[in-house]
Coordinates of C-alpha atoms in Angstrom, one line a residue:
Chain A
M1 CA 102.1 54.7 72.9
A2 CA 104.1 51.6 73.7
A3 CA 102.0 48.8 75.1
R4 CA 103.2 46.9 78.1
K5 CA 104.6 43.5 77.2
L6 CA 102.1 40.9 78.3
P7 CA 103.1 37.4 79.2
L8 CA 102.0 34.7 76.7
Y9 CA 99.2 33.3 78.9
R10 CA 97.5 36.7 79.1
H11 CA 97.0 36.9 75.4
L12 CA 93.4 36.4 74.3
Y13 CA 94.5 34.3 71.2
F14 CA 96.5 31.9 73.4
Q15 CA 93.6 31.5 75.8
V16 CA 91.2 30.7 72.9
V17 CA 93.5 28.1 71.5
C18 CA 93.9 26.6 75.0
A19 CA 90.1 26.4 75.4
I20 CA 89.7 24.7 72.0
L21 CA 92.3 22.1 73.0
I22 CA 90.7 21.5 76.3
G23 CA 87.4 21.1 74.6
I24 CA 88.8 18.6 72.1
L25 CA 90.5 16.6 74.9
L26 CA 87.3 16.7 77.0
G27 CA 85.2 15.5 74.0
H28 CA 87.7 12.7 73.4
F29 CA 88.2 11.3 76.9
Y30 CA 84.9 12.2 78.6
P31 CA 82.3 12.4 75.9
T32 CA 79.3 12.3 78.2
L33 CA 80.6 15.2 80.3
A34 CA 81.4 17.1 77.1
V35 CA 77.8 16.7 75.9
K36 CA 76.6 18.0 79.3
M37 CA 78.6 21.1 78.7
Q38 CA 76.6 21.9 75.6
P39 CA 74.4 24.7 77.2
L40 CA 77.6 26.6 78.1
G41 CA 78.7 26.7 74.5
E42 CA 75.3 27.5 73.2
A43 CA 75.0 30.4 75.7
F44 CA 78.4 31.7 74.5
I45 CA 77.4 31.5 70.9
K46 CA 74.1 33.2 71.6
T47 CA 75.8 36.0 73.5
I48 CA 78.1 36.6 70.6
K49 CA 75.2 36.7 68.2
M50 CA 73.4 39.2 70.4
L51 CA 76.5 41.5 70.2
I52 CA 77.1 41.2 66.5
A53 CA 74.8 44.1 65.4
P54 CA 76.0 46.7 68.0
I55 CA 79.6 45.6 67.3
I56 CA 79.3 46.2 63.6
F57 CA 77.6 49.5 64.2
C58 CA 80.3 50.7 66.6
T59 CA 83.1 49.4 64.4
V60 CA 81.8 51.4 61.5
V61 CA 81.3 54.5 63.6
H62 CA 84.8 54.1 65.1
G63 CA 86.3 53.4 61.8
I64 CA 84.9 56.5 60.2
A65 CA 85.7 58.6 63.3
S66 CA 89.3 57.6 63.2
M67 CA 89.8 58.4 59.5
N68 CA 91.5 61.6 58.7
D69 CA 91.0 61.9 55.0
M70 CA 87.4 62.8 54.1
K71 CA 87.6 61.6 50.6
K72 CA 88.4 58.2 52.0
V73 CA 85.2 58.3 54.0
G74 CA 83.2 59.1 50.9
R75 CA 84.7 56.2 49.0
V76 CA 83.9 53.9 51.9
G77 CA 80.3 55.0 51.9
L78 CA 80.1 54.4 48.2
K79 CA 81.7 51.0 48.5
A80 CA 79.2 50.1 51.2
I81 CA 76.3 51.0 49.0
I82 CA 77.7 49.1 46.0
Y83 CA 78.5 46.1 48.1
F84 CA 75.0 46.0 49.4
E85 CA 73.5 46.3 45.9
V86 CA 75.7 43.6 44.5
V87 CA 75.0 41.2 47.4
T88 CA 71.2 41.8 47.1
T89 CA 71.4 41.2 43.3
L90 CA 73.3 37.9 43.9
A91 CA 70.8 37.0 46.5
L92 CA 67.9 37.5 44.1
M93 CA 69.6 35.3 41.5
R94 CA 70.0 32.5 44.1
R95 CA 67.6 29.8 44.6
P96 CA 65.8 28.6 46.8
E97 CA 63.8 31.5 47.8
S98 CA 64.2 31.1 51.5
T99 CA 68.0 31.4 51.2
A100 CA 67.6 34.5 48.9
R101 CA 65.3 36.1 51.4
K102 CA 67.7 35.4 54.3
V103 CA 70.7 36.8 52.4
S104 CA 68.9 39.9 51.1
T105 CA 67.6 40.7 54.6
W106 CA 71.0 40.3 56.2
A107 CA 72.7 42.3 53.5
G108 CA 70.1 45.0 53.7
G109 CA 70.3 45.1 57.5
L110 CA 74.1 45.3 57.4
G111 CA 74.1 47.9 54.6
L112 CA 71.6 50.0 56.6
L113 CA 73.7 49.8 59.7
A114 CA 76.8 50.8 57.8
F115 CA 75.1 53.7 56.1
L116 CA 73.6 55.0 59.3
G117 CA 76.9 54.8 61.1
F118 CA 78.4 56.7 58.2
Y119 CA 75.6 59.2 58.2
F120 CA 75.7 60.0 62.0
A121 CA 79.5 59.9 62.3
L122 CA 80.2 62.3 59.5
P123 CA 79.0 65.6 61.0
V124 CA 80.5 64.8 64.4
V125 CA 84.0 64.0 63.4
T126 CA 84.4 66.7 60.7
K127 CA 84.4 70.4 61.0
P128 CA 81.5 71.8 59.0
A129 CA 83.8 73.6 56.6
A130 CA 85.8 70.5 55.9
L131 CA 82.8 68.4 54.8
G132 CA 83.9 69.3 51.4
W133 CA 82.7 67.5 48.3
V134 CA 81.0 64.7 50.2
L135 CA 78.0 66.7 51.4
S136 CA 77.8 68.6 48.2
V137 CA 77.3 65.3 46.4
L138 CA 75.0 63.8 49.1
W139 CA 72.8 66.8 49.8
P140 CA 70.6 67.1 46.7
N141 CA 70.0 63.4 46.8
M142 CA 69.7 63.0 50.5
N143 CA 66.2 61.6 50.5
T144 CA 67.1 59.0 48.0
L145 CA 70.2 58.0 49.8
V146 CA 68.6 57.8 53.2
F147 CA 65.9 55.6 51.9
L148 CA 68.0 53.6 49.5
P149 CA 68.7 50.7 51.8
I150 CA 65.0 50.5 52.7
F151 CA 64.0 50.6 49.1
G152 CA 66.6 47.9 48.4
I153 CA 65.2 45.6 51.1
L154 CA 61.7 46.1 49.9
T155 CA 62.6 45.5 46.2
A156 CA 64.5 42.3 47.2
W157 CA 61.6 41.2 49.3
M158 CA 59.0 41.7 46.7
G159 CA 61.3 40.2 44.0
T160 CA 61.5 37.0 46.0
R161 CA 57.8 37.0 46.8
R162 CA 56.8 36.2 43.3
P163 CA 53.2 36.9 44.2
Y164 CA 51.6 36.0 40.9
S165 CA 53.0 32.5 40.8
S166 CA 52.8 31.6 44.5
Y167 CA 50.4 28.9 45.6
E168 CA 48.8 31.3 48.0
Y169 CA 47.9 33.6 45.1
L170 CA 46.9 30.8 42.7
L171 CA 44.9 28.8 45.2
N172 CA 43.1 31.9 46.4
E173 CA 42.3 32.7 42.7
C174 CA 40.4 29.4 42.4
Y175 CA 36.9 30.2 41.4
Q176 CA 35.5 26.9 42.5
C177 CA 34.4 25.6 39.1
G178 CA 34.4 22.1 40.6
K179 CA 36.1 20.4 37.7
C180 CA 38.8 19.1 40.1
H181 CA 36.2 17.7 42.4
T182 CA 34.7 15.7 39.6
V183 CA 38.0 14.1 38.7
C184 CA 39.7 13.8 42.2
P185 CA 39.6 10.0 42.8
V186 CA 40.2 10.2 46.6
T187 CA 37.2 12.4 47.4
K188 CA 35.0 9.6 46.1
V189 CA 36.2 7.1 48.7
E190 CA 37.7 9.1 51.6
D191 CA 35.3 10.2 54.3
D192 CA 37.5 12.9 55.6
A193 CA 37.6 14.5 52.2
L194 CA 34.0 14.7 51.3
G195 CA 32.7 18.1 50.4
G196 CA 34.7 20.9 49.1
L197 CA 37.0 20.6 46.1
N198 CA 40.0 18.5 45.5
L199 CA 42.1 17.3 48.4
V200 CA 44.9 19.9 48.1
Y201 CA 42.5 22.8 48.0
N202 CA 40.7 21.6 51.0
T203 CA 44.0 21.2 52.8
F204 CA 45.0 24.7 51.8
K205 CA 41.7 26.1 53.1
K206 CA 42.0 24.1 56.3
Q207 CA 38.7 22.4 55.8
H208 CA 40.0 19.3 57.5
D209 CA 42.7 18.1 59.8
G210 CA 45.5 17.8 57.2
V211 CA 45.5 14.0 56.9
P212 CA 44.3 14.1 53.2
L213 CA 47.6 15.9 52.4
W214 CA 49.2 12.5 52.8
T215 CA 46.3 10.6 51.3
C216 CA 46.6 12.6 48.0
L217 CA 47.9 10.3 45.2
A218 CA 49.5 13.2 43.4
C219 CA 48.0 11.8 40.3
D220 CA 47.6 15.3 38.9
A221 CA 44.1 14.7 37.7
C222 CA 43.1 18.0 39.2
S223 CA 45.8 20.0 37.5
A224 CA 45.0 18.4 34.2
V225 CA 41.5 19.8 34.2
C226 CA 42.2 23.1 36.1
P227 CA 41.3 26.1 34.0
L228 CA 43.8 28.2 36.0
D229 CA 46.5 25.6 35.6
I230 CA 47.3 25.3 39.2
Q231 CA 50.1 22.7 39.7
Y232 CA 48.6 21.0 42.8
S233 CA 51.2 18.2 42.9
D234 CA 54.0 20.7 43.2
Y235 CA 52.3 22.2 46.2
I236 CA 51.9 18.7 47.7
L237 CA 55.7 18.2 47.2
E238 CA 56.6 21.4 49.0
E239 CA 54.2 20.8 51.9
R240 CA 55.4 17.3 52.5
A241 CA 59.0 18.4 52.3
K242 CA 58.3 21.1 54.8
V243 CA 56.7 18.6 57.2
H244 CA 59.6 16.2 56.8
A245 CA 62.2 19.0 57.3
K246 CA 60.5 20.0 60.5
M247 CA 60.5 16.4 61.6
A248 CA 64.2 16.0 60.8
A249 CA 65.0 19.2 62.6
D250 CA 63.3 17.8 65.7
G251 CA 65.4 14.6 65.6
G252 CA 63.8 12.3 63.2
Q253 CA 60.6 10.3 63.0
K254 CA 59.2 9.0 66.2
E255 CA 58.8 5.3 66.2
Chain B
M1 CA 44.0 8.6 63.9
M2 CA 46.8 9.4 66.2
D3 CA 47.7 13.0 67.1
T4 CA 51.2 14.2 66.6
E5 CA 52.7 17.6 66.9
Y6 CA 52.7 17.9 63.2
G7 CA 49.0 17.5 62.9
P8 CA 46.9 14.4 63.3
G9 CA 48.3 11.3 61.6
R10 CA 51.1 13.0 59.9
T11 CA 53.7 10.4 60.6
I12 CA 53.6 7.6 58.2
P13 CA 54.9 4.2 59.2
H14 CA 57.1 3.3 56.3
P15 CA 57.5 -0.3 55.3
V16 CA 60.8 -2.1 55.6
M17 CA 61.5 -1.6 51.9
F18 CA 61.8 2.2 52.4
R19 CA 63.9 1.9 55.4
V20 CA 66.3 -0.3 53.3
L21 CA 66.2 2.1 50.4
D22 CA 66.8 5.1 52.6
S23 CA 69.7 3.6 54.4
E24 CA 71.2 2.5 51.0
A25 CA 71.2 6.2 50.0
D26 CA 73.5 7.1 52.8
D27 CA 76.5 5.3 51.4
L28 CA 77.7 7.3 48.4
T29 CA 80.9 5.3 47.7
V30 CA 81.0 3.8 44.2
P31 CA 81.4 0.1 44.1
E32 CA 83.2 -1.9 41.4
I33 CA 81.1 -1.7 38.3
K34 CA 80.9 -4.6 35.9
V35 CA 78.9 -4.2 32.8
E36 CA 78.9 -6.9 30.1
H37 CA 78.0 -4.9 27.1
K38 CA 79.3 -1.4 27.2
S39 CA 76.9 0.7 25.1
E40 CA 75.5 4.1 24.9
F41 CA 72.0 2.6 25.2
A42 CA 71.4 1.9 28.9
Y43 CA 68.5 0.1 30.3
Y44 CA 67.5 0.7 33.9
P45 CA 65.0 -1.8 35.3
G46 CA 64.2 0.3 38.4
C47 CA 63.2 -1.3 41.7
V48 CA 61.3 -4.3 40.3
D49 CA 63.4 -6.8 42.3
Y50 CA 62.5 -4.9 45.5
Y51 CA 58.8 -5.1 44.6
D52 CA 58.9 -8.8 44.2
V53 CA 60.6 -9.2 47.5
E54 CA 58.3 -6.8 49.2
M55 CA 55.2 -8.5 47.8
Q56 CA 56.3 -11.9 49.0
F57 CA 57.5 -10.5 52.3
S58 CA 54.3 -8.9 53.1
H59 CA 52.3 -12.0 51.9
M60 CA 50.3 -9.9 49.6
N61 CA 50.3 -11.9 46.5
Y62 CA 53.2 -14.3 46.1
G63 CA 52.5 -16.6 43.2
D64 CA 51.0 -14.1 40.9
T65 CA 52.5 -10.8 40.2
N66 CA 55.9 -11.2 38.7
H67 CA 57.9 -8.1 38.4
G68 CA 61.1 -9.8 37.5
I69 CA 59.7 -10.7 34.1
I70 CA 59.5 -7.0 33.2
F71 CA 63.3 -6.9 33.1
D72 CA 63.6 -10.1 31.0
S73 CA 60.9 -8.9 28.6
S74 CA 62.5 -5.5 28.2
V75 CA 65.9 -6.9 27.4
K76 CA 64.2 -9.4 24.9
L77 CA 62.3 -6.5 23.2
L78 CA 65.4 -4.3 23.0
R79 CA 67.4 -7.1 21.4
A80 CA 64.5 -7.6 18.9
V81 CA 65.0 -4.0 17.7
G82 CA 68.7 -4.6 17.5
I83 CA 70.0 -3.0 20.7
Q84 CA 72.2 -4.7 23.1
P85 CA 71.6 -2.5 26.1
M86 CA 74.0 -1.8 28.9
I87 CA 72.1 -2.9 32.0
L88 CA 72.3 -0.4 34.8
D89 CA 72.1 -3.0 37.5
R90 CA 70.9 -2.4 41.1
S91 CA 74.3 -3.7 42.2
F92 CA 75.8 -0.3 41.4
M93 CA 72.8 2.0 40.8
K94 CA 70.5 3.2 43.5
C95 CA 66.7 3.6 43.5
C96 CA 65.7 6.6 41.4
G97 CA 64.2 8.3 44.5
H98 CA 60.7 8.9 43.2
D99 CA 59.0 7.6 46.3
Q100 CA 61.3 9.4 48.7
L101 CA 60.7 12.6 46.8
W102 CA 57.0 12.3 47.0
Q103 CA 57.0 11.3 50.6
G104 CA 58.8 14.5 51.4
K105 CA 62.3 13.1 52.0
I106 CA 64.0 15.6 49.8
D107 CA 67.4 15.0 51.4
V108 CA 67.4 11.3 50.7
F109 CA 66.2 12.0 47.1
E110 CA 69.0 14.4 46.5
R111 CA 71.6 12.0 47.7
M112 CA 70.2 9.3 45.3
R113 CA 70.1 11.8 42.5
E114 CA 73.7 12.9 43.1
Y115 CA 74.9 9.3 43.1
N116 CA 72.9 8.1 40.1
T117 CA 73.8 11.1 38.0
K118 CA 77.5 10.5 38.8
I119 CA 77.3 6.8 37.7
I120 CA 75.3 7.7 34.5
K121 CA 77.8 10.3 33.5
M122 CA 80.7 8.0 34.4
L123 CA 79.4 5.2 32.1
G124 CA 78.8 7.6 29.2
V125 CA 75.2 6.9 28.7
K126 CA 73.6 8.7 25.7
T127 CA 70.1 7.1 25.7
F128 CA 68.6 6.1 29.0
I129 CA 65.8 3.6 28.6
T130 CA 63.5 2.7 31.5
S131 CA 60.5 0.4 31.7
C132 CA 59.0 2.2 34.7
A133 CA 56.7 5.2 34.4
E134 CA 57.8 6.7 37.7
G135 CA 61.5 6.3 36.8
Y136 CA 60.8 8.0 33.4
R137 CA 59.2 11.0 35.1
T138 CA 61.9 11.2 37.8
F139 CA 64.9 10.9 35.5
R140 CA 63.4 13.2 32.9
L141 CA 61.9 15.9 35.1
D142 CA 63.5 15.8 38.5
Y143 CA 67.0 14.8 37.6
K144 CA 69.2 17.2 35.6
L145 CA 70.7 14.8 33.0
D146 CA 72.0 17.2 30.4
G147 CA 73.1 15.4 27.2
V148 CA 71.3 12.1 28.2
R149 CA 68.1 11.3 26.4
V150 CA 65.6 9.7 28.8
V151 CA 63.0 7.5 27.1
H152 CA 60.3 5.1 28.2
I153 CA 60.8 1.7 26.7
T154 CA 57.5 1.9 24.7
Q155 CA 58.7 5.2 23.1
F156 CA 62.0 3.6 22.2
L157 CA 60.5 0.4 20.7
Y158 CA 58.0 2.5 18.7
E159 CA 60.6 4.8 17.2
R160 CA 62.9 1.8 16.4
G161 CA 59.9 0.1 14.7
L162 CA 59.3 -3.0 16.7
R163 CA 57.6 -5.6 14.5
I164 CA 55.5 -8.3 16.1
P165 CA 55.3 -11.4 13.8
P166 CA 51.9 -12.7 12.8
Q167 CA 50.3 -14.8 15.5
P168 CA 49.3 -18.4 14.8
E169 CA 46.0 -19.0 13.0
T170 CA 44.6 -20.7 16.1
A171 CA 45.1 -17.7 18.3
K172 CA 41.9 -16.2 19.5
R173 CA 41.1 -12.5 19.2
I174 CA 41.8 -10.8 22.4
R175 CA 40.6 -7.5 23.8
V176 CA 43.4 -5.5 25.4
A177 CA 42.9 -2.4 27.6
F178 CA 45.8 -0.1 28.6
Q179 CA 46.0 1.8 31.8
D180 CA 47.8 5.1 31.4
P181 CA 50.2 5.7 34.4
C182 CA 49.8 9.2 35.7
R183 CA 53.5 9.7 36.0
S184 CA 54.4 9.0 32.3
G185 CA 51.2 10.6 30.9
R186 CA 49.5 13.4 32.5
Q187 CA 52.5 14.6 34.5
M188 CA 54.9 14.9 31.6
P189 CA 54.4 18.2 29.9
L190 CA 56.8 17.1 27.2
G191 CA 57.0 13.6 26.0
A192 CA 53.8 12.2 27.4
V193 CA 53.6 8.5 26.7
F194 CA 50.0 8.1 25.3
E195 CA 50.3 7.1 21.7
E196 CA 53.3 4.7 21.7
P197 CA 51.9 1.9 23.9
R198 CA 48.7 1.9 21.9
E199 CA 50.5 1.7 18.6
L200 CA 52.6 -1.2 19.9
I201 CA 49.5 -3.0 21.1
K202 CA 47.9 -2.5 17.6
R203 CA 50.9 -4.2 16.0
V204 CA 49.8 -7.5 17.6
D205 CA 47.5 -8.8 14.9
N206 CA 45.0 -10.7 17.0
A207 CA 44.7 -7.9 19.6
D208 CA 41.9 -5.3 19.7
L209 CA 42.7 -2.3 21.6
V210 CA 39.8 -1.2 23.8
E211 CA 39.8 2.0 25.8
L212 CA 38.7 2.1 29.4
K213 CA 36.1 4.6 30.6
T214 CA 38.8 7.1 31.5
F215 CA 41.9 7.1 29.4
R216 CA 44.9 9.2 28.3
A217 CA 45.1 12.4 30.2
D218 CA 41.9 11.7 32.0
A219 CA 42.9 8.2 33.2
Q220 CA 42.1 7.5 36.7
C221 CA 44.9 6.6 39.1
C222 CA 45.5 2.9 39.9
G223 CA 44.8 3.8 43.6
V224 CA 48.2 4.1 45.2
A225 CA 51.0 6.5 44.5
Q226 CA 54.5 6.6 46.0
M227 CA 53.6 3.5 48.1
M228 CA 52.1 5.8 50.7
Y229 CA 49.2 3.8 52.0
C230 CA 47.5 0.5 51.5
N231 CA 44.0 0.5 53.0
D232 CA 40.4 0.0 52.2
K233 CA 40.2 3.4 50.5
T234 CA 43.1 2.7 48.1
K235 CA 41.7 -0.8 47.4
G236 CA 38.4 0.9 46.6
L237 CA 40.1 3.1 44.0
T238 CA 42.0 0.1 42.5
R239 CA 38.7 -1.8 42.3
K240 CA 37.0 1.0 40.5
R241 CA 39.7 1.1 37.9
M242 CA 39.7 -2.7 37.5
D243 CA 35.9 -2.6 37.2
E244 CA 36.3 -0.3 34.2
A245 CA 38.2 -3.1 32.5
V246 CA 35.4 -5.5 33.3
E247 CA 32.9 -3.2 31.7
V248 CA 34.8 -3.2 28.4
Q249 CA 35.2 -7.0 28.6
A250 CA 38.9 -6.9 28.4
D251 CA 41.0 -10.0 28.3
Y252 CA 44.2 -8.2 29.3
L253 CA 44.7 -5.2 31.4
L254 CA 48.1 -3.8 30.5
T255 CA 50.0 -1.0 32.2
A256 CA 53.5 0.5 31.8
C257 CA 54.2 1.1 35.5
P258 CA 55.3 -1.6 37.9
K259 CA 53.5 0.2 40.7
C260 CA 50.2 -0.1 38.9
L261 CA 51.0 -3.7 38.3
T262 CA 51.7 -4.2 41.9
H263 CA 48.3 -2.9 43.0
F264 CA 46.3 -4.4 40.3
G265 CA 48.0 -7.7 40.9
C266 CA 47.3 -7.5 44.6
L267 CA 43.5 -7.1 44.1
H268 CA 43.5 -9.6 41.2
H269 CA 45.1 -12.1 43.6
E270 CA 42.5 -11.5 46.4
D271 CA 39.8 -12.0 43.8
K272 CA 40.9 -15.6 43.3
W273 CA 39.8 -16.9 46.7
R274 CA 36.5 -17.9 45.2
P275 CA 37.3 -19.9 42.1
G276 CA 34.6 -19.8 39.4
E277 CA 33.2 -16.5 40.5
E278 CA 36.1 -14.2 39.8
R279 CA 35.2 -10.6 39.5
Y280 CA 38.1 -9.9 37.2
P281 CA 38.2 -12.5 34.4
Y282 CA 41.3 -11.1 32.7
K283 CA 45.0 -11.1 33.0
V284 CA 47.0 -8.2 34.5
M285 CA 50.5 -7.7 33.1
D286 CA 53.1 -5.2 32.1
I287 CA 53.1 -4.1 28.5
T288 CA 56.6 -5.3 28.0
Q289 CA 55.6 -8.8 29.1
F290 CA 52.6 -8.8 26.8
L291 CA 54.8 -7.8 23.8
A292 CA 57.6 -10.2 24.6
E293 CA 55.3 -13.1 24.9
R294 CA 54.2 -12.5 21.3
L295 CA 57.8 -12.5 20.0
P296 CA 59.4 -15.7 19.0
G297 CA 62.6 -16.7 20.7
E298 CA 63.7 -17.4 24.2
Y299 CA 64.1 -15.0 27.0
P300 CA 67.6 -13.6 27.1
T301 CA 70.5 -15.1 28.9
G302 CA 73.9 -13.7 29.6
S303 CA 74.9 -10.2 30.6
N304 CA 73.8 -9.6 34.1
I305 CA 71.1 -12.3 33.8
D306 CA 71.6 -15.7 35.2
A307 CA 73.5 -17.7 32.6
K308 CA 71.8 -21.0 33.2
R309 CA 68.3 -19.6 32.8
K310 CA 66.6 -20.5 29.6
E311 CA 63.1 -19.3 30.4
P312 CA 61.5 -16.4 32.4
P313 CA 61.7 -16.8 36.1
L314 CA 58.8 -18.6 37.7
P315 CA 56.5 -16.2 39.4
G316 CA 56.7 -15.4 43.1
R317 CA 58.5 -17.5 45.6
R318 CA 59.4 -20.3 43.2
G319 CA 61.2 -18.0 40.8

């Protein structure tokens, strides 16, 4: 099928390059106008993001459907699964946790999509007799294979959860022996912090408005006596960093 | 307490000092580095100069607390044990980032860490000596300085066998109390600095070491950490700690952390408004100053120090 020769300006690539150039010129000569155009760009990006998942799904289905050689299909499926496992493992090795979670979730989702596309496309595009070795391999292990991506996602998720060392777990394990209350210097002078245990625990249990999170000296007197060895100052570090990251994302500290 | 969308009172008004330090961290270009004595032993004085300026600027206690002398004393002590340290000056080093880290400004801290690590590696430092407890904790725990040994100056002086010569016959016996900074003691799982300062104090022959009510790993905080607040509550904590030194009738209250010195010095200065009825009849100083005063010889000159200076800088505004 010979495509009709299109003039240059009808090509999508050319149009994109032109748009980029116009954007650059606009930003250079009329910066205020360019900033006002921001919603347009954002809407465009969001539209693309919305379309990513269906596009990948359709691409995979189309790709498999247009393949002639069934062995190739089997190899592609295997490659998808291996890719997914490798990416998940890499994600697990990566710190910080939030990144690992994000990567593993994305990899899992994409792997699942690819696998489902593969799974649904296979019987449609092939004659039942020509399924050949692919189904004979897949059939006995079908349950495992269908649930493999989901198992993978769950394993990655639980691996990154680290439940036995997280602060939620440790702080909930606290059996309120009160040693930390005895040594916490701030609870002796701060009205907000009276009652309860040390400042960090009270903050965690939401027994006050959160101000003592900043009043805490991080002197670690509570951790030094804690029989459960809860590292309160590390918790303080994380919480403060979270608040500051949120502030920075919102455009810095208000004067 | 004002309400913000992050919870009540969650925005902290930072003093000018932190704005300066934060903006300093943005510029990662390396300036021209001049060091007088190239050596594998490096001494990092920390932010002591900033504290002096901040103390005077905020009219807290100019005239009393002298942080600059920590630097001079440290260099004098290091020379006494035969080390000519390479001085990691603030002209090319940045703040260690301790306060920024504990105030939650992780991004600022990471920029400082990146820059300082680069400089330390570039200068080929093998032993990194600091006289600041917070700096000790930060460089040892929060930085990743592989192949560089980070020590507090008291540890270094102890292992190099600092000898304090006998004091004159006329010298009175003095009672010396030591405040354990939380950053170099309790918070260091390895290399906690408890024993070394006490051993060094015992080497001064007319000094009796007395322990405060809470000491070593149980030591109470001086009242303010990471320069977060200064209010009645924190003053109350500082006062509690200083009262403990009154109870044991100390003549000197020593500490190894410039921050502790700042806050003790602040309250000590306020105490002087009624002469004759001082609540705290003792001196507050850094342990390096205490030891260096008991060594013969002048304070160091040369290197990055003002060449014309023959004696320690006068405290406060005059210095």
